[in-house]
Coordinates of C-alpha atoms in Angstrom, one line a residue:
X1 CA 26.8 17.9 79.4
X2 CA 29.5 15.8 77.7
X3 CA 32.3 16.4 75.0
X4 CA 29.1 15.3 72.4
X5 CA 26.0 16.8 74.4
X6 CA 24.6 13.8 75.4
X7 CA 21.9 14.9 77.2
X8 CA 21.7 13.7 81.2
X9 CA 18.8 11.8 82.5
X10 CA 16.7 13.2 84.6
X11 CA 15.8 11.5 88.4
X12 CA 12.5 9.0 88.4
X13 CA 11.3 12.6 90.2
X14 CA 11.7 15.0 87.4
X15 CA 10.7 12.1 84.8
X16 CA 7.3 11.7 86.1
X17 CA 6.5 15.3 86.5
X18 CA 7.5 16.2 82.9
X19 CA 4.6 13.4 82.2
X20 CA 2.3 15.0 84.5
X21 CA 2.9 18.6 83.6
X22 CA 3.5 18.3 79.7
X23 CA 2.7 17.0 76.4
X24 CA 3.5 16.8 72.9
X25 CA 2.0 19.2 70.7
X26 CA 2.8 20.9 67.0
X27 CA 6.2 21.9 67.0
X28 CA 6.9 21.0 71.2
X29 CA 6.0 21.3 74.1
X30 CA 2.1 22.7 76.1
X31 CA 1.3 22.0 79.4
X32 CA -1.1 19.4 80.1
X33 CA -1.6 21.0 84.0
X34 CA -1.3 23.7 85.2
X35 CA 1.4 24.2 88.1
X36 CA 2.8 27.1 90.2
X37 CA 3.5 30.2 87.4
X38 CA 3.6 28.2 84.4
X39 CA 1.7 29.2 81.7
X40 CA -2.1 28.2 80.9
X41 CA -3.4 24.5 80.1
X42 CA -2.6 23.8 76.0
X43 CA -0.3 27.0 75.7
X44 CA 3.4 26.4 74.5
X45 CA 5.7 26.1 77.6
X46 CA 9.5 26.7 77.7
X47 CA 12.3 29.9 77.6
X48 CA 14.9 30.5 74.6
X49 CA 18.2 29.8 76.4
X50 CA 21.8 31.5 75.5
X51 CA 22.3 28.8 73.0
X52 CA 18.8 29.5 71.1
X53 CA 17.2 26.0 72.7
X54 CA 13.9 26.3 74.2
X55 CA 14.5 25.0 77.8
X56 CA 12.6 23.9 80.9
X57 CA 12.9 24.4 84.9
X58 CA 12.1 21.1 86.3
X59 CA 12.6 20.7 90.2
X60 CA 15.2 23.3 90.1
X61 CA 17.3 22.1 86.8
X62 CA 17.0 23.2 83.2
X63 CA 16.4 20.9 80.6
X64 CA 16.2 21.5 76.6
X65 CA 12.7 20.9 76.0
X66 CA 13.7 18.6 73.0
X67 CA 14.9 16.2 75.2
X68 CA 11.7 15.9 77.1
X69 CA 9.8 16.1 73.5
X70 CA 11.7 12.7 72.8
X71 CA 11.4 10.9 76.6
X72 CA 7.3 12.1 76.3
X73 CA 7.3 10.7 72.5
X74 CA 9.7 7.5 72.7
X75 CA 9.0 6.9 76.7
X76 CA 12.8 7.2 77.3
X77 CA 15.6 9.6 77.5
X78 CA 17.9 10.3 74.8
X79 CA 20.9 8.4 75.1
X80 CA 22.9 10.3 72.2
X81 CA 22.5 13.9 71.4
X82 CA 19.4 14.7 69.5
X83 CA 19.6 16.6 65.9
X84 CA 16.9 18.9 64.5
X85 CA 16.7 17.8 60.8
X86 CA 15.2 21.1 60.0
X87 CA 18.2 23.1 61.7
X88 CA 15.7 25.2 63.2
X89 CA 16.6 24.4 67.0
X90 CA 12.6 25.8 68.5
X91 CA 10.9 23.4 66.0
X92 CA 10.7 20.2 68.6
X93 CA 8.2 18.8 66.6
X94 CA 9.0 14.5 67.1
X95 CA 9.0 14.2 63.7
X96 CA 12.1 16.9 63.3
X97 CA 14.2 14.9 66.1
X98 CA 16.4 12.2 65.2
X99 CA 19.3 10.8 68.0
X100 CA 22.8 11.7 66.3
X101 CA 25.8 9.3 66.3
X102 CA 27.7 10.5 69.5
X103 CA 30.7 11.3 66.9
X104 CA 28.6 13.5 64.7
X105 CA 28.7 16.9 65.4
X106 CA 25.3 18.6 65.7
X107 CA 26.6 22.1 64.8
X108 CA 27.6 20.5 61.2
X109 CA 23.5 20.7 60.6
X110 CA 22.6 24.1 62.0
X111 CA 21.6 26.6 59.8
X112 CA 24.0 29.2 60.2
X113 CA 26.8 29.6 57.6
X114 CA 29.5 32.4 58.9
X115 CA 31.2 35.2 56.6
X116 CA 31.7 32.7 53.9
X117 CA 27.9 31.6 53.2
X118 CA 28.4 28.1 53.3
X119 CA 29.0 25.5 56.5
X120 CA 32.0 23.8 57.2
X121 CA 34.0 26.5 54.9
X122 CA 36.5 29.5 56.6
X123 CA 38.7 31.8 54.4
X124 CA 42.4 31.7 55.1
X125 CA 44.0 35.0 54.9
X126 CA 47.5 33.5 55.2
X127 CA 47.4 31.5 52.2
X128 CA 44.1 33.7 50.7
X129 CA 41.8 30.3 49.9
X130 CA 39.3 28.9 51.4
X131 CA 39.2 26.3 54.0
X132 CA 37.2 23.3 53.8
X133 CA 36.5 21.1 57.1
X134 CA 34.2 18.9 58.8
X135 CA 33.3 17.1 62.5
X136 CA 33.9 13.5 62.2
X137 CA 33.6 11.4 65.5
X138 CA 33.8 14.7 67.4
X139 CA 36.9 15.8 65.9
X140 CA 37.6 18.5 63.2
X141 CA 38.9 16.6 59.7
X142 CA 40.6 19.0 57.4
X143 CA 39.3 18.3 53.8
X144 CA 41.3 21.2 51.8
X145 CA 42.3 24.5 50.3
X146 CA 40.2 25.8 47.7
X147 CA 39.8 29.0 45.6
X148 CA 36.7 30.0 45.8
X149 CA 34.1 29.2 48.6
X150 CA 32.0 27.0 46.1
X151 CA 34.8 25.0 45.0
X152 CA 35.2 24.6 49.2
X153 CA 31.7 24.1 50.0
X154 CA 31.1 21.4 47.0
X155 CA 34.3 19.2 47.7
X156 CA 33.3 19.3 51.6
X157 CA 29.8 18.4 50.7
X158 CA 31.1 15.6 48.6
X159 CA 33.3 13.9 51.3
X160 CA 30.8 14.4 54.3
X161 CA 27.9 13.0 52.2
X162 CA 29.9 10.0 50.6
X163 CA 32.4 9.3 53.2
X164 CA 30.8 10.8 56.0
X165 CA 27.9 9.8 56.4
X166 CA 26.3 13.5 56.7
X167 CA 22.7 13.7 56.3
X168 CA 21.2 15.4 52.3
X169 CA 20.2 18.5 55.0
X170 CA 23.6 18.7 56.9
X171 CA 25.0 19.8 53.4
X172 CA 25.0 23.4 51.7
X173 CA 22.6 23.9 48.8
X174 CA 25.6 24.6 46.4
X175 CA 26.6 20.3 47.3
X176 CA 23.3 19.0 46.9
X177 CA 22.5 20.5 43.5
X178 CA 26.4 19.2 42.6
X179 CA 25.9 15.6 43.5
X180 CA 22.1 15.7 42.2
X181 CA 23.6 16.8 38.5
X182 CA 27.2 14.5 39.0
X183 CA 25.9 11.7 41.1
X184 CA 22.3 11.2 41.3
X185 CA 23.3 7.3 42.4
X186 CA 24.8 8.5 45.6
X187 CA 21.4 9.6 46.7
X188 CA 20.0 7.5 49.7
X189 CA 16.3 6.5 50.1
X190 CA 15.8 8.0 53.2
X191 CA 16.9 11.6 52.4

């Protein structure tokens, strides 16, 4: 995969088996027919790879399974990498996919937090503060020093959702109750 995980597209070969041997259901993927070792018609199909994707074997290559979830849903492969708006990476559900701007980083979303309990925010020992950063157009963007984590985690959610462009669910909790309370008018329709 690329710098950004844009996933690779399958051969015409692989892209009309995945039609023939699977379909959409719940929360991914159930075989629709039953092939060699796979298992039985309607049940949930797919392994947990090192990354905590659910992944596929087709014709001898692994694919994540949400990338077949969107070709099967959309009838085409993702050309961007593909974000689950939940953060949970097994819930392939269509409606939990969305393509990502190449530049935005995927792990900005996920749902894990580190030491410090909130994303995007490390503790310096050297300086003993709290490091505030975030993943614009593929790159880390330094936002501050702070002296707490909350202080850290509010002014990073502030900058990623205003200047950004970060999604209401790629910030912490702490930075959505903060701009809710402070500035209701920055909140977009469609979060």
């Amino acid at each position: 995969m690329s710098k950004h995980h844009t996933p690779k597209k399958p051969n015409l070969e692989q892209l009309e088996l995945m039609k023939e041997r699977y379909e959409v259901y719940g929360e991914g993927l159930v075989v629709k027919t039953k092939y060699n070792r796979s298992p039985e018609v309607g049940e949930p199909v797919g392994n947990v790879d090192s990354r905590g994707y659910l992944q596929v074997r087709v014709l001898g290559r692994d694919m994540r399974a949400h990338h077949i979830v969107w070709f099967l849903t959309h009838g085409h492969w993702p050309e961007q990498p593909l974000d689950h708006i939940d953060g949970n990476k097994l819930n392939n559900s269509p409606d939990n996919l969305r393509e990502a701007r190449s530049g935005q980083n995927q792990k900005a979303y996920a749902k894990t937090y580190g030491a410090v309990g909130y994303r995007g925010i490390s503790f310096r020992k050297d300086l003993g503060q709290y490091t505030a950063r975030a993943c614009v157009d593929g790159e880390r963007t330094h936002i501050g020093h702070y002296d707490t984590p909350e202080e850290a985690a509010i002014a990073r959610d502030l900058k990623c959702y205003k200047d950004f462009g970060y999604p209401w669910e790629g910030l912490n909790e702490i930075g959505q109750e903060y701009i809710l309370k402070h500035y209701p008018d920055w909140i977009k329709d469609d979060d």
